[in-house]
Structure formats: C-alpha cells, structure tokens
Amino acid sequence: MAEALTGDVLPIVECGDPVLRRPAQRVEPASLGTGAVQRLITQMRATMEAAPGVGLAAPQVGVPIQLAVLQDSPDRWAHLSDSDRAARERSELPFMVLVNPVLLPVDEDGTASFYEGCLSVPGLTGLVARHRTVRVEALDEQGQPVDLVLRGWPARIAQHEVDHLRGILYLDRVETRSLSTGDKYAELWAGRPPAEAAAALGFEIS
Ligand code: NI
C-alpha cells in the first residue's frame, strides 16, 4: 500500500450525525479491486494515523459501508506504564482492513472493563466492558478471507469498530457514571485501577 500523504486526511464525523447511527451496507467483494475503495482505505489509514487513533470505521468519514481499519503499535501506547499496558493486554496489532466483519465472542474468556474513547466523541472517555477474546471473520482489502482470534486490547478495538458498522457508539455501552473529560481522566484516573473510579464515582465494575 502506498504511504499515506497528509492530503489524504479526511474530516471525522462526530456523534449527532445520523451516518453514525445507521447500520452500514455490506461491501460487494468485487468493489475491493476498484480505485475508489483502495483510495478510501489509504485515506482512512492516513486519518487514523493523524488523529492518532487505533481504529477507524468508514461511517466515521461519512461513508456508510462495512469497512474498518485497525492498527496498534508502541508509539500509540507510549503514555502508558508497563503495568497499565499489561493490564490492558495491549499488544502490537499490525495494520489491517476488515470488510464485512462478523465477531464471535469467546465467552469462556470473560470480559474486561477499561477506559475507551472514540474519535467521533471528542473530549470524553469512559469505562466499557468488552469481551476479552473474539474470533473475527471478515474479508481483507484484497477480498481474501480473514479468520483470526484477537485477545485483550486488539479484541477491544475490533469490537469498538464493528459496533460502528452496526450504528452503535461506545456511549451505548459505557458505564455512564465513569464518563470523564480528557482533563479529568488525566488528573484523577489515569494509571489507577478502574475499581478506584468505581468507588469514588458510584458504580459497579461490570
Ligand atoms: Ni469510535
């Protein structure tokens, strides 16, 4: 894939826009070979990197199709201590494109609650319980089948992005009493166990 250019960065749609609340349309696999879709992928990658973010779904750039890009890497978790990174099971996730993805939770691995944010919901972060492990079935950008198991933070990213393709925002799943502005999160809750926020703000960790 060609290296992303600054000019490829697209505006990110913010919550309140109906495009974020409608189920996205399935992608016709034959369309993946077209210049239009490949250019969209390049633009979405550039937009995710510029934000910076670890995932971006096509509806977030105003395109209502079932396509998302994901990537996590050490530069994106540089603000976390080793123990925070380990608690989140955050590990390198190579750049990938998921087309028409379906997620199958691995229920025996349970759930995990951590702070999550969204480029379409600027300024806020809150605790979201997600499946620790999910199986992902999708197509990649060439239309080849993807079938993989993601665990920890990569599983969280996939669940967040696939939600976007269903018209769901993390605000629909967040423990609302945990919602913090970025400044308050940095001041009070960064680097502390979610249980301390739960005790102070008055909610149960699910
Ligand atoms: Ni999001």
PDB file of N, CA and C in Angstrom, residues 145-205:
ATOM      1  N   PRO A 145     -10.315 -14.089   2.578  1.00  0.00           N
ATOM      2  CA  PRO A 145     -10.930 -14.336   3.881  1.00  0.00           C
ATOM      3  C   PRO A 145      -9.947 -14.072   5.031  1.00  0.00           C
ATOM      4  N   VAL A 146     -10.480 -13.469   6.088  1.00  0.00           N
ATOM      5  CA  VAL A 146      -9.752 -13.257   7.344  1.00  0.00           C
ATOM      6  C   VAL A 146     -10.468 -14.096   8.393  1.00  0.00           C
ATOM      7  N   ASP A 147      -9.720 -14.876   9.154  1.00  0.00           N
ATOM      8  CA  ASP A 147     -10.309 -15.648  10.245  1.00  0.00           C
ATOM      9  C   ASP A 147      -9.251 -15.700  11.331  1.00  0.00           C
ATOM     10  N   LEU A 148      -9.412 -14.876  12.363  1.00  0.00           N
ATOM     11  CA  LEU A 148      -8.385 -14.814  13.392  1.00  0.00           C
ATOM     12  C   LEU A 148      -9.019 -14.591  14.758  1.00  0.00           C
ATOM     13  N   VAL A 149      -8.246 -14.887  15.791  1.00  0.00           N
ATOM     14  CA  VAL A 149      -8.694 -14.692  17.163  1.00  0.00           C
ATOM     15  C   VAL A 149      -7.881 -13.542  17.747  1.00  0.00           C
ATOM     16  N   LEU A 150      -8.585 -12.549  18.287  1.00  0.00           N
ATOM     17  CA  LEU A 150      -7.931 -11.396  18.916  1.00  0.00           C
ATOM     18  C   LEU A 150      -8.227 -11.426  20.406  1.00  0.00           C
ATOM     19  N   ARG A 151      -7.231 -11.020  21.197  1.00  0.00           N
ATOM     20  CA  ARG A 151      -7.366 -11.046  22.648  1.00  0.00           C
ATOM     21  C   ARG A 151      -6.904  -9.710  23.205  1.00  0.00           C
ATOM     22  N   GLY A 152      -7.521  -9.309  24.328  1.00  0.00           N
ATOM     23  CA  GLY A 152      -7.073  -8.094  25.008  1.00  0.00           C
ATOM     24  C   GLY A 152      -7.435  -6.850  24.224  1.00  0.00           C
ATOM     25  N   TRP A 153      -6.490  -5.886  24.156  1.00  0.00           N
ATOM     26  CA  TRP A 153      -6.802  -4.595  23.532  1.00  0.00           C
ATOM     27  C   TRP A 153      -7.175  -4.725  22.056  1.00  0.00           C
ATOM     28  N   PRO A 154      -6.459  -5.561  21.275  1.00  0.00           N
ATOM     29  CA  PRO A 154      -6.881  -5.736  19.881  1.00  0.00           C
ATOM     30  C   PRO A 154      -8.329  -6.225  19.775  1.00  0.00           C
ATOM     31  N   ALA A 155      -8.768  -7.081  20.701  1.00  0.00           N
ATOM     32  CA  ALA A 155     -10.169  -7.534  20.697  1.00  0.00           C
ATOM     33  C   ALA A 155     -11.100  -6.365  20.999  1.00  0.00           C
ATOM     34  N   ARG A 156     -10.675  -5.488  21.904  1.00  0.00           N
ATOM     35  CA  ARG A 156     -11.482  -4.299  22.228  1.00  0.00           C
ATOM     36  C   ARG A 156     -11.602  -3.383  21.006  1.00  0.00           C
ATOM     37  N   ILE A 157     -10.498  -3.161  20.321  1.00  0.00           N
ATOM     38  CA  ILE A 157     -10.531  -2.305  19.127  1.00  0.00           C
ATOM     39  C   ILE A 157     -11.510  -2.886  18.104  1.00  0.00           C
ATOM     40  N   ALA A 158     -11.411  -4.188  17.867  1.00  0.00           N
ATOM     41  CA  ALA A 158     -12.288  -4.814  16.866  1.00  0.00           C
ATOM     42  C   ALA A 158     -13.751  -4.668  17.271  1.00  0.00           C
ATOM     43  N   GLN A 159     -14.055  -4.868  18.555  1.00  0.00           N
ATOM     44  CA  GLN A 159     -15.449  -4.745  18.998  1.00  0.00           C
ATOM     45  C   GLN A 159     -15.947  -3.312  18.825  1.00  0.00           C
ATOM     46  N   HIS A 160     -15.102  -2.331  19.141  1.00  0.00           N
ATOM     47  CA  HIS A 160     -15.490  -0.922  19.003  1.00  0.00           C
ATOM     48  C   HIS A 160     -15.766  -0.587  17.528  1.00  0.00           C
ATOM     49  N   GLU A 161     -14.878  -1.043  16.648  1.00  0.00           N
ATOM     50  CA  GLU A 161     -15.035  -0.694  15.217  1.00  0.00           C
ATOM     51  C   GLU A 161     -16.218  -1.425  14.592  1.00  0.00           C
ATOM     52  N   VAL A 162     -16.409  -2.695  14.933  1.00  0.00           N
ATOM     53  CA  VAL A 162     -17.554  -3.418  14.365  1.00  0.00           C
ATOM     54  C   VAL A 162     -18.851  -2.811  14.882  1.00  0.00           C
ATOM     55  N   ASP A 163     -18.870  -2.347  16.116  1.00  0.00           N
ATOM     56  CA  ASP A 163     -20.038  -1.609  16.606  1.00  0.00           C
ATOM     57  C   ASP A 163     -20.352  -0.418  15.695  1.00  0.00           C
ATOM     58  N   HIS A 164     -19.317   0.333  15.300  1.00  0.00           N
ATOM     59  CA  HIS A 164     -19.551   1.475  14.403  1.00  0.00           C
ATOM     60  C   HIS A 164     -20.291   1.038  13.137  1.00  0.00           C
ATOM     61  N   LEU A 165     -19.964  -0.154  12.637  1.00  0.00           N
ATOM     62  CA  LEU A 165     -20.588  -0.622  11.388  1.00  0.00           C
ATOM     63  C   LEU A 165     -22.037  -1.039  11.611  1.00  0.00           C
ATOM     64  N   ARG A 166     -22.439  -1.166  12.883  1.00  0.00           N
ATOM     65  CA  ARG A 166     -23.822  -1.529  13.214  1.00  0.00           C
ATOM     66  C   ARG A 166     -24.612  -0.311  13.700  1.00  0.00           C
ATOM     67  N   GLY A 167     -23.994   0.881  13.676  1.00  0.00           N
ATOM     68  CA  GLY A 167     -24.671   2.083  14.156  1.00  0.00           C
ATOM     69  C   GLY A 167     -24.621   2.240  15.662  1.00  0.00           C
ATOM     70  N   ILE A 168     -23.672   1.566  16.306  1.00  0.00           N
ATOM     71  CA  ILE A 168     -23.545   1.596  17.770  1.00  0.00           C
ATOM     72  C   ILE A 168     -22.295   2.389  18.151  1.00  0.00           C
ATOM     73  N   LEU A 169     -22.427   3.275  19.131  1.00  0.00           N
ATOM     74  CA  LEU A 169     -21.281   4.009  19.670  1.00  0.00           C
ATOM     75  C   LEU A 169     -20.940   3.475  21.058  1.00  0.00           C
ATOM     76  N   TYR A 170     -19.680   3.693  21.501  1.00  0.00           N
ATOM     77  CA  TYR A 170     -19.321   3.190  22.829  1.00  0.00           C
ATOM     78  C   TYR A 170     -20.178   3.842  23.907  1.00  0.00           C
ATOM     79  N   LEU A 171     -20.752   5.015  23.590  1.00  0.00           N
ATOM     80  CA  LEU A 171     -21.641   5.681  24.546  1.00  0.00           C
ATOM     81  C   LEU A 171     -22.845   4.814  24.889  1.00  0.00           C
ATOM     82  N   ASP A 172     -23.223   3.900  23.981  1.00  0.00           N
ATOM     83  CA  ASP A 172     -24.351   2.995  24.229  1.00  0.00           C
ATOM     84  C   ASP A 172     -23.975   1.894  25.210  1.00  0.00           C
ATOM     85  N   ARG A 173     -22.673   1.673  25.403  1.00  0.00           N
ATOM     86  CA  ARG A 173     -22.211   0.560  26.241  1.00  0.00           C
ATOM     87  C   ARG A 173     -21.446   1.041  27.477  1.00  0.00           C
ATOM     88  N   VAL A 174     -21.128   2.325  27.524  1.00  0.00           N
ATOM     89  CA  VAL A 174     -20.262   2.846  28.586  1.00  0.00           C
ATOM     90  C   VAL A 174     -20.983   2.823  29.935  1.00  0.00           C
ATOM     91  N   GLU A 175     -20.209   2.651  31.013  1.00  0.00           N
ATOM     92  CA  GLU A 175     -20.732   2.900  32.359  1.00  0.00           C
ATOM     93  C   GLU A 175     -20.830   4.419  32.477  1.00  0.00           C
ATOM     94  N   THR A 176     -22.056   4.928  32.401  1.00  0.00           N
ATOM     95  CA  THR A 176     -22.204   6.381  32.230  1.00  0.00           C
ATOM     96  C   THR A 176     -21.614   7.162  33.403  1.00  0.00           C
ATOM     97  N   ARG A 177     -21.649   6.595  34.604  1.00  0.00           N
ATOM     98  CA  ARG A 177     -21.103   7.332  35.756  1.00  0.00           C
ATOM     99  C   ARG A 177     -19.577   7.403  35.720  1.00  0.00           C
ATOM    100  N   SER A 178     -18.945   6.645  34.830  1.00  0.00           N
ATOM    101  CA  SER A 178     -17.483   6.716  34.719  1.00  0.00           C
ATOM    102  C   SER A 178     -17.037   7.786  33.730  1.00  0.00           C
ATOM    103  N   LEU A 179     -17.945   8.330  32.933  1.00  0.00           N
ATOM    104  CA  LEU A 179     -17.543   9.262  31.873  1.00  0.00           C
ATOM    105  C   LEU A 179     -16.750  10.438  32.454  1.00  0.00           C
ATOM    106  N   SER A 180     -15.603  10.686  31.855  1.00  0.00           N
ATOM    107  CA  SER A 180     -14.706  11.753  32.303  1.00  0.00           C
ATOM    108  C   SER A 180     -14.255  12.554  31.093  1.00  0.00           C
ATOM    109  N   THR A 181     -14.027  13.837  31.299  1.00  0.00           N
ATOM    110  CA  THR A 181     -13.348  14.591  30.249  1.00  0.00           C
ATOM    111  C   THR A 181     -11.891  14.128  30.195  1.00  0.00           C
ATOM    112  N   GLY A 182     -11.243  14.413  29.098  1.00  0.00           N
ATOM    113  CA  GLY A 182      -9.845  14.043  28.982  1.00  0.00           C
ATOM    114  C   GLY A 182      -9.004  14.637  30.097  1.00  0.00           C
ATOM    115  N   ASP A 183      -9.275  15.888  30.441  1.00  0.00           N
ATOM    116  CA  ASP A 183      -8.504  16.546  31.500  1.00  0.00           C
ATOM    117  C   ASP A 183      -8.734  15.883  32.851  1.00  0.00           C
ATOM    118  N   LYS A 184      -9.995  15.583  33.167  1.00  0.00           N
ATOM    119  CA  LYS A 184     -10.285  14.948  34.460  1.00  0.00           C
ATOM    120  C   LYS A 184      -9.721  13.540  34.527  1.00  0.00           C
ATOM    121  N   TYR A 185      -9.783  12.836  33.403  1.00  0.00           N
ATOM    122  CA  TYR A 185      -9.201  11.497  33.370  1.00  0.00           C
ATOM    123  C   TYR A 185      -7.707  11.578  33.673  1.00  0.00           C
ATOM    124  N   ALA A 186      -7.022  12.517  33.003  1.00  0.00           N
ATOM    125  CA  ALA A 186      -5.577  12.656  33.220  1.00  0.00           C
ATOM    126  C   ALA A 186      -5.277  13.047  34.668  1.00  0.00           C
ATOM    127  N   GLU A 187      -6.121  13.907  35.218  1.00  0.00           N
ATOM    128  CA  GLU A 187      -5.887  14.403  36.576  1.00  0.00           C
ATOM    129  C   GLU A 187      -6.146  13.316  37.624  1.00  0.00           C
ATOM    130  N   LEU A 188      -7.208  12.554  37.446  1.00  0.00           N
ATOM    131  CA  LEU A 188      -7.680  11.675  38.518  1.00  0.00           C
ATOM    132  C   LEU A 188      -7.539  10.181  38.267  1.00  0.00           C
ATOM    133  N   TRP A 189      -7.725   9.719  37.037  1.00  0.00           N
ATOM    134  CA  TRP A 189      -7.927   8.274  36.850  1.00  0.00           C
ATOM    135  C   TRP A 189      -6.864   7.578  36.035  1.00  0.00           C
ATOM    136  N   ALA A 190      -6.059   8.317  35.294  1.00  0.00           N
ATOM    137  CA  ALA A 190      -5.013   7.662  34.504  1.00  0.00           C
ATOM    138  C   ALA A 190      -4.069   6.916  35.444  1.00  0.00           C
ATOM    139  N   GLY A 191      -3.752   5.698  35.106  1.00  0.00           N
ATOM    140  CA  GLY A 191      -2.802   4.923  35.888  1.00  0.00           C
ATOM    141  C   GLY A 191      -3.373   4.337  37.160  1.00  0.00           C
ATOM    142  N   ARG A 192      -4.658   4.516  37.397  1.00  0.00           N
ATOM    143  CA  ARG A 192      -5.269   3.933  38.597  1.00  0.00           C
ATOM    144  C   ARG A 192      -6.252   2.826  38.192  1.00  0.00           C
ATOM    145  N   PRO A 193      -6.431   1.832  39.056  1.00  0.00           N
ATOM    146  CA  PRO A 193      -7.343   0.744  38.709  1.00  0.00           C
ATOM    147  C   PRO A 193      -8.772   1.279  38.554  1.00  0.00           C
ATOM    148  N   PRO A 194      -9.519   0.782  37.583  1.00  0.00           N
ATOM    149  CA  PRO A 194     -10.910   1.211  37.407  1.00  0.00           C
ATOM    150  C   PRO A 194     -11.739   1.077  38.682  1.00  0.00           C
ATOM    151  N   ALA A 195     -11.384   0.141  39.562  1.00  0.00           N
ATOM    152  CA  ALA A 195     -12.158  -0.036  40.802  1.00  0.00           C
ATOM    153  C   ALA A 195     -12.120   1.232  41.661  1.00  0.00           C
ATOM    154  N   GLU A 196     -11.044   1.999  41.591  1.00  0.00           N
ATOM    155  CA  GLU A 196     -10.979   3.235  42.390  1.00  0.00           C
ATOM    156  C   GLU A 196     -11.954   4.276  41.852  1.00  0.00           C
ATOM    157  N   ALA A 197     -12.067   4.373  40.539  1.00  0.00           N
ATOM    158  CA  ALA A 197     -13.063   5.279  39.964  1.00  0.00           C
ATOM    159  C   ALA A 197     -14.468   4.805  40.317  1.00  0.00           C
ATOM    160  N   ALA A 198     -14.672   3.492  40.288  1.00  0.00           N
ATOM    161  CA  ALA A 198     -15.992   2.942  40.611  1.00  0.00           C
ATOM    162  C   ALA A 198     -16.395   3.332  42.037  1.00  0.00           C
ATOM    163  N   ALA A 199     -15.459   3.215  42.975  1.00  0.00           N
ATOM    164  CA  ALA A 199     -15.772   3.535  44.374  1.00  0.00           C
ATOM    165  C   ALA A 199     -16.049   5.026  44.533  1.00  0.00           C
ATOM    166  N   ALA A 200     -15.261   5.856  43.837  1.00  0.00           N
ATOM    167  CA  ALA A 200     -15.388   7.306  44.034  1.00  0.00           C
ATOM    168  C   ALA A 200     -16.569   7.902  43.294  1.00  0.00           C
ATOM    169  N   LEU A 201     -16.911   7.318  42.150  1.00  0.00           N
ATOM    170  CA  LEU A 201     -17.963   7.907  41.312  1.00  0.00           C
ATOM    171  C   LEU A 201     -19.301   7.199  41.471  1.00  0.00           C
ATOM    172  N   GLY A 202     -19.277   6.027  42.151  1.00  0.00           N
ATOM    173  CA  GLY A 202     -20.540   5.384  42.471  1.00  0.00           C
ATOM    174  C   GLY A 202     -21.091   4.487  41.415  1.00  0.00           C
ATOM    175  N   PHE A 203     -20.317   3.486  40.991  1.00  0.00           N
ATOM    176  CA  PHE A 203     -20.858   2.465  40.067  1.00  0.00           C
ATOM    177  C   PHE A 203     -20.135   1.147  40.341  1.00  0.00           C
ATOM    178  N   GLU A 204     -20.733   0.083  39.793  1.00  0.00           N
ATOM    179  CA  GLU A 204     -20.143  -1.252  39.898  1.00  0.00           C
ATOM    180  C   GLU A 204     -19.367  -1.544  38.620  1.00  0.00           C
ATOM    181  N   ILE A 205     -18.225  -2.195  38.751  1.00  0.00           N
ATOM    182  CA  ILE A 205     -17.498  -2.658  37.566  1.00  0.00           C
ATOM    183  C   ILE A 205     -18.236  -3.891  37.026  1.00  0.00           C
TER     184      ILE A 205
END
